[in-house]
Short mmCIF file of C-alpha atoms in Angstrom, two decimals:
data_model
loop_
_atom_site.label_atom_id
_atom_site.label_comp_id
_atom_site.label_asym_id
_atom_site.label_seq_id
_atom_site.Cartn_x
_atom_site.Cartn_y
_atom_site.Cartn_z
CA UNK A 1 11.38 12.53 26.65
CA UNK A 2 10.54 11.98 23.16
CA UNK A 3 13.66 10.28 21.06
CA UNK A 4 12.83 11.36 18.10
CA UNK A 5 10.59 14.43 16.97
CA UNK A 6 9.47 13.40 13.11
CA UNK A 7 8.92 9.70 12.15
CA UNK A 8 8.72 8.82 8.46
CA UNK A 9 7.46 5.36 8.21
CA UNK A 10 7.69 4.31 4.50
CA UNK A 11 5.68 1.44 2.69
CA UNK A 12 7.07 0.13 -0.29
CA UNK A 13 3.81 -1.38 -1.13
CA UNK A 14 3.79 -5.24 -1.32
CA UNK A 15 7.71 -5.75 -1.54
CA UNK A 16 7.83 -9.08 0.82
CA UNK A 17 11.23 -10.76 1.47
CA UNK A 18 10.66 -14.30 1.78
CA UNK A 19 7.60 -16.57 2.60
CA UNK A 20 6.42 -16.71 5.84
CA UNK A 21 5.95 -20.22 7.45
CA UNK A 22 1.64 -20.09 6.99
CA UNK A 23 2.17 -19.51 2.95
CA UNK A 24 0.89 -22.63 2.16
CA UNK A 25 -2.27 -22.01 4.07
CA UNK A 26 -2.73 -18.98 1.16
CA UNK A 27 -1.46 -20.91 -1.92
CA UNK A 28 1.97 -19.67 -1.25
CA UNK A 29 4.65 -21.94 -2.13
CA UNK A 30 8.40 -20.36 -2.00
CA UNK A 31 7.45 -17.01 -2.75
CA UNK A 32 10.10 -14.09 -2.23
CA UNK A 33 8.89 -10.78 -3.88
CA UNK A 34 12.64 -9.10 -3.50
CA UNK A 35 14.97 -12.07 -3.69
CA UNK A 36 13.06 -13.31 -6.86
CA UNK A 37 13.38 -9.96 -8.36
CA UNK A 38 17.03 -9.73 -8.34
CA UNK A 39 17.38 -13.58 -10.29
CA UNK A 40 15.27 -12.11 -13.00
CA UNK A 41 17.26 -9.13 -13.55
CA UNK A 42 20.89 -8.97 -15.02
CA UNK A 43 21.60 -5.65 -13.17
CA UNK A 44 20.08 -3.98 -9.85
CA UNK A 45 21.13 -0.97 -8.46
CA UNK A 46 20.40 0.12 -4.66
CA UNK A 47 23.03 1.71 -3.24
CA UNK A 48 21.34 3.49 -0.08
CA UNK A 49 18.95 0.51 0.85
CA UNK A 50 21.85 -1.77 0.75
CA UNK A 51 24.00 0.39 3.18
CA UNK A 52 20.39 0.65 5.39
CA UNK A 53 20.64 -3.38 5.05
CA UNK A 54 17.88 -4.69 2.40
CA UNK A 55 20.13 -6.88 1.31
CA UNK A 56 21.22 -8.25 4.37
CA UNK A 57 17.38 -9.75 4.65
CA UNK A 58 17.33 -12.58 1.73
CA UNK A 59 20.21 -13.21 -0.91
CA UNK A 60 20.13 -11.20 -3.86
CA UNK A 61 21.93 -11.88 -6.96
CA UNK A 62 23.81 -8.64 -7.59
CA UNK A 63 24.16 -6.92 -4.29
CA UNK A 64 25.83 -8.39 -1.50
CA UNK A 65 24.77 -8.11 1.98
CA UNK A 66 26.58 -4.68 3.91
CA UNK A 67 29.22 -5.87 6.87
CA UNK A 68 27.71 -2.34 8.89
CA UNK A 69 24.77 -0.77 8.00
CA UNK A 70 24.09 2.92 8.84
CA UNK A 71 21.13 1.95 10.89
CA UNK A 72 19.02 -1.67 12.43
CA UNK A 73 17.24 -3.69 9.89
CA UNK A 74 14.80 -6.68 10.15
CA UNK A 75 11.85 -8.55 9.24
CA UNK A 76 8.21 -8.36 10.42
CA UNK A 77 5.86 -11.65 10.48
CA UNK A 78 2.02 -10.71 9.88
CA UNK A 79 0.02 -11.63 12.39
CA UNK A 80 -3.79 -11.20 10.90
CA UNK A 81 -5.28 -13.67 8.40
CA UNK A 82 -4.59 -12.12 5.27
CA UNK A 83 -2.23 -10.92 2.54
CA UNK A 84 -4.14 -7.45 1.15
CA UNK A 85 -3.75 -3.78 1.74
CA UNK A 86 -5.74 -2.80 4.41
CA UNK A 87 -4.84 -5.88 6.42
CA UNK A 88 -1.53 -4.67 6.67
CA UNK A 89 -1.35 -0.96 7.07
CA UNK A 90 -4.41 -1.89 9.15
CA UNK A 91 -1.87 -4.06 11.70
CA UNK A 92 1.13 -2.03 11.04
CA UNK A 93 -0.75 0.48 13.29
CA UNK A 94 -2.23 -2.01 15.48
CA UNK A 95 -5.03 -3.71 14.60
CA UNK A 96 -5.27 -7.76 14.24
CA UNK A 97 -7.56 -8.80 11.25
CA UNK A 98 -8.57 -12.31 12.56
CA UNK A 99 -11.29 -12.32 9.60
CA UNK A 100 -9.81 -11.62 5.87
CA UNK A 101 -12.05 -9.48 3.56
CA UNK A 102 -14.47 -10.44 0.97
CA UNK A 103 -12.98 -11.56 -2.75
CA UNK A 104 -14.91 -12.20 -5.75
CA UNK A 105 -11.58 -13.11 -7.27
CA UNK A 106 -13.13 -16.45 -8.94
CA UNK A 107 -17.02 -15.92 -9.31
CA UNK A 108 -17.15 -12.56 -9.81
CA UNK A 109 -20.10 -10.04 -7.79
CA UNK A 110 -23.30 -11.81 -6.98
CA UNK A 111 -26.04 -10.93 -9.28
CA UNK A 112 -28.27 -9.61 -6.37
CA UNK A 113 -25.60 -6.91 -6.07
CA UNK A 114 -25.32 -6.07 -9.51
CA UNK A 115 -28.88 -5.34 -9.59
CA UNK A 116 -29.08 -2.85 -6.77
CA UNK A 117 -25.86 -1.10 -8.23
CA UNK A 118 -27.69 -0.91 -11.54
CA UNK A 119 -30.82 0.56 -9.97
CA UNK A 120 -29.22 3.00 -7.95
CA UNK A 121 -26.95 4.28 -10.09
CA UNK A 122 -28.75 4.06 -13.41
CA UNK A 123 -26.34 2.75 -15.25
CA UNK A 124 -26.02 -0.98 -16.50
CA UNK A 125 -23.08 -3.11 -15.61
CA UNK A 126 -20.61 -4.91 -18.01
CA UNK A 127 -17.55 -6.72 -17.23
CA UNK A 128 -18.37 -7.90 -13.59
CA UNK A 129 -14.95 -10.08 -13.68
CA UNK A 130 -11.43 -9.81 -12.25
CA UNK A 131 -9.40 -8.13 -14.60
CA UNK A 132 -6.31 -6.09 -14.98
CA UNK A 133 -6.85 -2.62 -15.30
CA UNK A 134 -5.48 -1.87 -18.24
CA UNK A 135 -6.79 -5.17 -20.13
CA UNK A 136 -10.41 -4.55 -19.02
CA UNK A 137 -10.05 -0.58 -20.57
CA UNK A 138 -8.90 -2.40 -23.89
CA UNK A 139 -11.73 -4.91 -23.57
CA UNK A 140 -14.77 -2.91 -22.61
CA UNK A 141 -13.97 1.17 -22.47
CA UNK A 142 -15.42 1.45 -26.19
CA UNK A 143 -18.53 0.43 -24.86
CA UNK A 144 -18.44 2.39 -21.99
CA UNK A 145 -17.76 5.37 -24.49
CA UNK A 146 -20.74 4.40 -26.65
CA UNK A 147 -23.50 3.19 -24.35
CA UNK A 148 -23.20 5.04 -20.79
CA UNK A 149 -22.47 1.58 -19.41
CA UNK A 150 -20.44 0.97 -16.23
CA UNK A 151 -17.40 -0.86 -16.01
CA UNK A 152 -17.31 -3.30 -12.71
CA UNK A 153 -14.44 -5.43 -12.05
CA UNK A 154 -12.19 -6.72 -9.37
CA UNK A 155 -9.13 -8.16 -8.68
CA UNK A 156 -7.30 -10.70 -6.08
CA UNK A 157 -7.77 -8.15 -3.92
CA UNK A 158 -10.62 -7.38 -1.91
CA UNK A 159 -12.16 -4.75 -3.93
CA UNK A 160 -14.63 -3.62 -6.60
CA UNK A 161 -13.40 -1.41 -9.23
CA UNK A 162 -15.43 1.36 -11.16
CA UNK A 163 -13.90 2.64 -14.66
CA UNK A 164 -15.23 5.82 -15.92
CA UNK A 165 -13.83 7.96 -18.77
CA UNK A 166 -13.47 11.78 -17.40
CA UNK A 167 -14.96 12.88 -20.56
CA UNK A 168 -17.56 10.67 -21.64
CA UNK A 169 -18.98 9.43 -18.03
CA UNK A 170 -17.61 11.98 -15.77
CA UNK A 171 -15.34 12.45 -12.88
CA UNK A 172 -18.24 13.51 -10.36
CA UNK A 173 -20.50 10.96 -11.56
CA UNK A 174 -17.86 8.15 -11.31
CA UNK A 175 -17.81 9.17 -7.95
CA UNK A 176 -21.08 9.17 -6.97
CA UNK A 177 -21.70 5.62 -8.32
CA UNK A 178 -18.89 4.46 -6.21
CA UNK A 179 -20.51 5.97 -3.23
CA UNK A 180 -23.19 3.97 -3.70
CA UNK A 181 -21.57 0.53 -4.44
CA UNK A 182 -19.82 1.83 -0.91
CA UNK A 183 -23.30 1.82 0.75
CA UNK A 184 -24.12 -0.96 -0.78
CA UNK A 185 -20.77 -2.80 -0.19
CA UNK A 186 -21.59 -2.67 3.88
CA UNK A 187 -23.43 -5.30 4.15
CA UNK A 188 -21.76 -8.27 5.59
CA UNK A 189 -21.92 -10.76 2.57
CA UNK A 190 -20.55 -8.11 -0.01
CA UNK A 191 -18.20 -6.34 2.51
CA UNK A 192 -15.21 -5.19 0.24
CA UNK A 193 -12.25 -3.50 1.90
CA UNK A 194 -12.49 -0.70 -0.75
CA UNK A 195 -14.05 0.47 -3.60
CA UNK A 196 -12.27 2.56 -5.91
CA UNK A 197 -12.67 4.75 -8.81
CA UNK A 198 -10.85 4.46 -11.53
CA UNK A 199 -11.05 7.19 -13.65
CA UNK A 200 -9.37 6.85 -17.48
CA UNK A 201 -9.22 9.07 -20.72
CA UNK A 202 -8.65 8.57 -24.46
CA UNK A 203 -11.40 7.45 -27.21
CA UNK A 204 -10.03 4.00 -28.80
CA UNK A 205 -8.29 0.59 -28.06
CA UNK A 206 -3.96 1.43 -27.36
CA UNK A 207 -4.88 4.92 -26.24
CA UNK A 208 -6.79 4.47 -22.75
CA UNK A 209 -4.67 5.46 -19.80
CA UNK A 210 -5.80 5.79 -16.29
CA UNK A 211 -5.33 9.57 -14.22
CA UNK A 212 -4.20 10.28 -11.03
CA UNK A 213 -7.87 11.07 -9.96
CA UNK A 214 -8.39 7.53 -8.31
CA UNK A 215 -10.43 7.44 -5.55
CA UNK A 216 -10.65 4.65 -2.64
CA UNK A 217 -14.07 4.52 -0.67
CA UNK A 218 -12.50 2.30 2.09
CA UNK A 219 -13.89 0.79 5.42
CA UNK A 220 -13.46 2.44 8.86
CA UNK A 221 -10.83 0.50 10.67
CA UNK A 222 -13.59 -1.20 13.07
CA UNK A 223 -11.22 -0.04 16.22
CA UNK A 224 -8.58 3.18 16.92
CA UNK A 225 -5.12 2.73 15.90
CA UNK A 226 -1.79 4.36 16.55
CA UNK A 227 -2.95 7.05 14.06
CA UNK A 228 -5.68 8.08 16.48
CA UNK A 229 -3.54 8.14 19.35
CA UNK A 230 -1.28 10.90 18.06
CA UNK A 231 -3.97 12.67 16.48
CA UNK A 232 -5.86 12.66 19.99
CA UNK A 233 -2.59 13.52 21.51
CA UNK A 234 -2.22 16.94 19.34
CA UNK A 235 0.60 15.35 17.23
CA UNK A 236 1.03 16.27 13.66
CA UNK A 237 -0.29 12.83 11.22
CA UNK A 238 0.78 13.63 7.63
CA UNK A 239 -0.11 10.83 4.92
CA UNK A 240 1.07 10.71 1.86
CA UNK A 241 -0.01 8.59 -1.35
CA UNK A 242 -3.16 6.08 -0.65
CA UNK A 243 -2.75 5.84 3.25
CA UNK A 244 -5.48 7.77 3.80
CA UNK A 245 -8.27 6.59 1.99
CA UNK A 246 -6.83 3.31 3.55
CA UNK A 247 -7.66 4.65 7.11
CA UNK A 248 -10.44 6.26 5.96
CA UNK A 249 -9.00 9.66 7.20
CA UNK A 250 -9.41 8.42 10.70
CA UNK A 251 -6.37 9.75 12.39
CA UNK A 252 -4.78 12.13 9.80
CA UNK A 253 -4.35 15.46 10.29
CA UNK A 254 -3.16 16.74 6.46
CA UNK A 255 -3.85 14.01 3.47
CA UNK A 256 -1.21 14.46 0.27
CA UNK A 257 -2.12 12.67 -2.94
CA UNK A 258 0.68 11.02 -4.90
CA UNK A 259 0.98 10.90 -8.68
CA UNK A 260 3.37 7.97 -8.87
CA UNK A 261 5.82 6.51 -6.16
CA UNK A 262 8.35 8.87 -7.61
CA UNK A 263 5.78 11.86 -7.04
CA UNK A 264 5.54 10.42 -3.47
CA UNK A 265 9.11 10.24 -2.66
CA UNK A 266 9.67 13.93 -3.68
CA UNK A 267 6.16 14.98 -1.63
CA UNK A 268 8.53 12.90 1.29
CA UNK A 269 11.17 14.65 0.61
CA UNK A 270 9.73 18.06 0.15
CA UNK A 271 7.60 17.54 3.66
CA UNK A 272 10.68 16.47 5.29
CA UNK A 273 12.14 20.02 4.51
CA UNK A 274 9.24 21.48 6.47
CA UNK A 275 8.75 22.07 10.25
CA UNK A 276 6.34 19.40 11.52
CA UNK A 277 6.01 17.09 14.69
CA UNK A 278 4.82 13.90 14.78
CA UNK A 279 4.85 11.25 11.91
CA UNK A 280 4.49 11.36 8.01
CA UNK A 281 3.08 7.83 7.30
CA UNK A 282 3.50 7.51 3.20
CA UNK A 283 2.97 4.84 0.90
CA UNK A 284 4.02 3.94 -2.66
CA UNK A 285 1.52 1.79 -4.38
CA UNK A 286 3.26 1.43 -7.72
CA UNK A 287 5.94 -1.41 -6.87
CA UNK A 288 2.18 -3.59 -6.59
CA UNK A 289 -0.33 -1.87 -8.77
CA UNK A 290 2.02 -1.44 -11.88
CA UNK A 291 4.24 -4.59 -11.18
CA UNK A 292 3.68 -7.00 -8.80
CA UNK A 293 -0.01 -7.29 -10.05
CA UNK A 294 1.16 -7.54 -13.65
CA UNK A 295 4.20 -10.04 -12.91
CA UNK A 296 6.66 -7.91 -14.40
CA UNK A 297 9.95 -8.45 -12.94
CA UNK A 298 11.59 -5.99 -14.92
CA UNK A 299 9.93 -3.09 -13.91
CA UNK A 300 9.48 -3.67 -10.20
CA UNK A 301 13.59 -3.76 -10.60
CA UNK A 302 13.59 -0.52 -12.17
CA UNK A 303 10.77 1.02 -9.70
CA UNK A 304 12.47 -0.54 -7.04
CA UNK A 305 15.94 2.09 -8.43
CA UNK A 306 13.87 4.85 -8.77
CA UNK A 307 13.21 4.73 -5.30
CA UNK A 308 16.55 4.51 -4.16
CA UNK A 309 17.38 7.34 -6.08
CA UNK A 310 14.90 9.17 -3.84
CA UNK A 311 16.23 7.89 -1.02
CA UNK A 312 19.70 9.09 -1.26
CA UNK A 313 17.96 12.20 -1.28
CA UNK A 314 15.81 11.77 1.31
CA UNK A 315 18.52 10.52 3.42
CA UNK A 316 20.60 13.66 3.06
CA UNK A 317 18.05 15.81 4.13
CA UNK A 318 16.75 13.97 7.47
CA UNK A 319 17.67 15.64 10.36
CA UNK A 320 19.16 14.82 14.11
CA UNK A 321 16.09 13.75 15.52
CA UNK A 322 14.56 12.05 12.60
CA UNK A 323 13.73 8.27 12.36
CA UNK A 324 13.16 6.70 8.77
CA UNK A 325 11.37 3.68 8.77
CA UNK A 326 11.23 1.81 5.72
CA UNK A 327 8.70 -1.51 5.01
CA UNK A 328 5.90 -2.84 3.19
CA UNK A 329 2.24 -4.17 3.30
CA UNK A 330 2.48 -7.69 2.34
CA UNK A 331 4.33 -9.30 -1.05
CA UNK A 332 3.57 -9.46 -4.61
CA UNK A 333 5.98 -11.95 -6.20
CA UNK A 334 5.89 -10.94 -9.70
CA UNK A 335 7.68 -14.31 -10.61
CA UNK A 336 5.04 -16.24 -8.95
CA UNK A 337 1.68 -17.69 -10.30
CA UNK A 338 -1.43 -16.10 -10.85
CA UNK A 339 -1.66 -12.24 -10.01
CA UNK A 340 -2.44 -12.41 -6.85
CA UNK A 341 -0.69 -10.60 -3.38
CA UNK A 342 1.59 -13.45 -1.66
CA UNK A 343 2.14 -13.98 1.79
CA UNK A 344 5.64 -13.05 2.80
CA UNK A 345 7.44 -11.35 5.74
CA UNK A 346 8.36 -7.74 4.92
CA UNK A 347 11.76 -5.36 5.95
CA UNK A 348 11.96 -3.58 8.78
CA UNK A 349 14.61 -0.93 7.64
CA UNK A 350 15.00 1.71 10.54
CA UNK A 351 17.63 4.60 10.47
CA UNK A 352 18.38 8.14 12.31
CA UNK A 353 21.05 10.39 11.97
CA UNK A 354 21.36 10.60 15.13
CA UNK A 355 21.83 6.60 15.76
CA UNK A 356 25.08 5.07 17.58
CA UNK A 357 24.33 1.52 16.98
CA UNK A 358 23.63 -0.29 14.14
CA UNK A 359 22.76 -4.13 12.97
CA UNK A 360 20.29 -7.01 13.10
CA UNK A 361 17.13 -7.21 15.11
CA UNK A 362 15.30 -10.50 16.25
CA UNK A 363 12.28 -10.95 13.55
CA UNK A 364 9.14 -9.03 14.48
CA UNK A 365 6.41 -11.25 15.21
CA UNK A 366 3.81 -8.89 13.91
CA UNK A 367 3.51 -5.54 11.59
CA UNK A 368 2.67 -3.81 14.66
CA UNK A 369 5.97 -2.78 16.03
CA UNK A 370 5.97 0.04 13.70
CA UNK A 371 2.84 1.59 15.43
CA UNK A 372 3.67 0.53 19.09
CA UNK A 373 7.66 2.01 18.51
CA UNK A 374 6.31 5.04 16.75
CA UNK A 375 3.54 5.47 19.83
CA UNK A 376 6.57 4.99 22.54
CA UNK A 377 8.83 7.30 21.07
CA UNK A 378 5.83 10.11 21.61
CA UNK A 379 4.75 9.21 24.58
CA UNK A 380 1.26 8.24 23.79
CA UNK A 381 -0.73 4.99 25.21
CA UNK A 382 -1.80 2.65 22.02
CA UNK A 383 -5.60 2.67 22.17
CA UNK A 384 -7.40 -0.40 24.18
CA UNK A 385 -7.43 -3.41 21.83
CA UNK A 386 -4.43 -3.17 19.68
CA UNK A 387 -1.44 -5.14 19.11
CA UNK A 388 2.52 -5.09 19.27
CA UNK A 389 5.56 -4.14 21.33
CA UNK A 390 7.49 -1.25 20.97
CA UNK A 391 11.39 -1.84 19.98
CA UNK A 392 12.63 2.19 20.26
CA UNK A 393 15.25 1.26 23.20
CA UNK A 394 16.87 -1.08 20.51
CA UNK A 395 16.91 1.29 17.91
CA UNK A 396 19.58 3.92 19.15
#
């Protein structure tokens, strides 16, 4: 008897709340993406995830903790060695990464590999660093504009990035070079988790700005998840923003593509109005890729409002036998050092209508609660190999 007919699990993409107690082990040191958010902002406004309990997970400056929230809320531990993307969503629906991708934060991509990509895709390579997006368009899209030349960079994630100006280079031919540094990616001692397009426009330095026509090329999770199961099982899988080039479209049934977070919470919303059974598995990359990465405070805050916004929305609209699941991938404490992703515990926020209880639940000891619950609830056996424990009979 299934408790719950539509699941929405929502990832508020790298919004940790608190360092977990391996940190250290990743250059962590007292990092706490949400609590260090609130000191740097005089005001912060989050009406419907405070009465759902985010505040009730680490102290925040302006909003103080709710005495009964409408639903359970929590923290989950990661269990895999890592602090990146795919690792997360990866283990939120079961799987343990015991080995963490390939960065070329530091060095940048071997020269061997440059070559090939050169030769295959006819086009010669400049940058070949990490970078921020928008810095590298500044630095090196004039050239791009002038010369044919590819732009190849990378981050502190595991990735390699391809820029490539819809007008000048092309939109098809950006992607076909980045199915080729895919191919060539494969092999163990460049294995990236993704490579992505990044396709721009404008013609000069101040105007370059990047479209929603990004593309990830990412690995096949190297086992079935939770996504499989209820695919197999005849269940509806609906993703929405990145989460399915993350899974490579293994285990989705319909694939929505987001414009912004904002976009994605009214795609949420709008797909919560419809007539669907089985999950809707969404993420919002823009608390991380427009502010966490670019240690901006200010305007994770402000994304971070926007979302509640959404939410109040999104509440009002769930029905009886709805379950709202609210977390995140990993943290990216935009106070911290560097640029990087940090290591950090992330919420657990859980809510139904149709709940009786409410309050705290024990710490999860890995991300993969949220597959194993969301399997229970439907009745369907997690596939050999994965991890975590169900918690649906404490979430009632």
């Amino acid at each position: 008897m299934e408790q719950y007919r539509r699941i929405f699990v929502i990832v508020m993409d790298s919004l940790g709340a608190g360092a977990m107690e391996d940190s250290l082990e990743f250059g962590d040191v007292g990092v706490n993406t949400l609590g260090h958010i609130s000191q740097a902002v005089d005001s912060f406004t989050i009406p419907h995830l405070r009465k759902m309990g985010m505040a009730n997970l680490t102290p925040l400056k302006q909003v103080e903790p709710v005495e009964k929230a409408i639903g359970y809320y929590g923290t989950l531990r990661e269990k895999s060695r890592g602090k990146d993307t795919m690792t997360g969503h990866w283990e939120m629906m079961g799987l343990e990464v015991k080995t963490p991708f390939k960065t070329f934060t530091e060095t940048g991509f071997p020269p061997e590999l440059i070559r090939e990509l050169e030769e295959r895709t006819g086009h010669k390579v400049i940058g070949n660093k990490s970078a921020s997006g928008t810095e590298i368009l500044d630095e090196l899209a004039p050239e791009e504009i002038a010369t044919g030349h590819m732009i190849v960079y990378t981050s502190a994630d595991s990735v390699l990035q391809i820029c490539g100006n819809e007008e000048t280079f092309g939109l098809e031919e950006l992607y076909r070079c980045c199915r080729i540094a895919r191919e060539l990616t494969l092999k163990d001692e460049w294995k990236v988790g993704r490579v992505i397009a990044r396709p721009y426009v404008g013609k000069k330095k101040g105007e370059f700005k990047r479209t929603s026509n990004r593309h990830d090329y990412a690995l096949k999770p190297f086992g079935k998840t939770a996504l499989n199961a209820l695919k197999d099982a005849g269940l509806d899988v609906i993703s929405i923003g990145k989460i399915n080039d993350i899974f490579d479209g293994e285990g989705i049934t319909e694939a929505l593509k987001s414009k912004s977070s904002v976009h994605g919470m009214e795609q949420t919303i709008e797909t919560a109005g419809r007539d669907f059974h089985g999950l809707c598995f969404v993420n919002l990359v823009d608390f991380d890729a427009l502010w966490g990465h670019r240690r901006d405070p200010q305007g994770y805050a402000k994304e971070i409002e926007r979302f509640d916004q959404k939410l109040g929305i999104l509440l009002d609209t769930l029905r009886e036998d709805d379950l709202l699941i609210i977390t995140a991938d990993h943290g990216n404490d935009p106070t911290y050092t560097g640029t990087d992703h940090t290591r950090e515990r992330v919420p657990f926020l859980a809510y139904s209508p149709s709940m009786k209880g409410n309050g705290a639940l024990a710490e999860g000891d890995t991300f993969a609660v949220i597959g194993a619950t969301t399997a229970d609830n439907f009745g369907v056996a997690m596939p050999r190999g994965t991890i975590g424990s169900s918690v649906l009979n404490q979430i009632v």
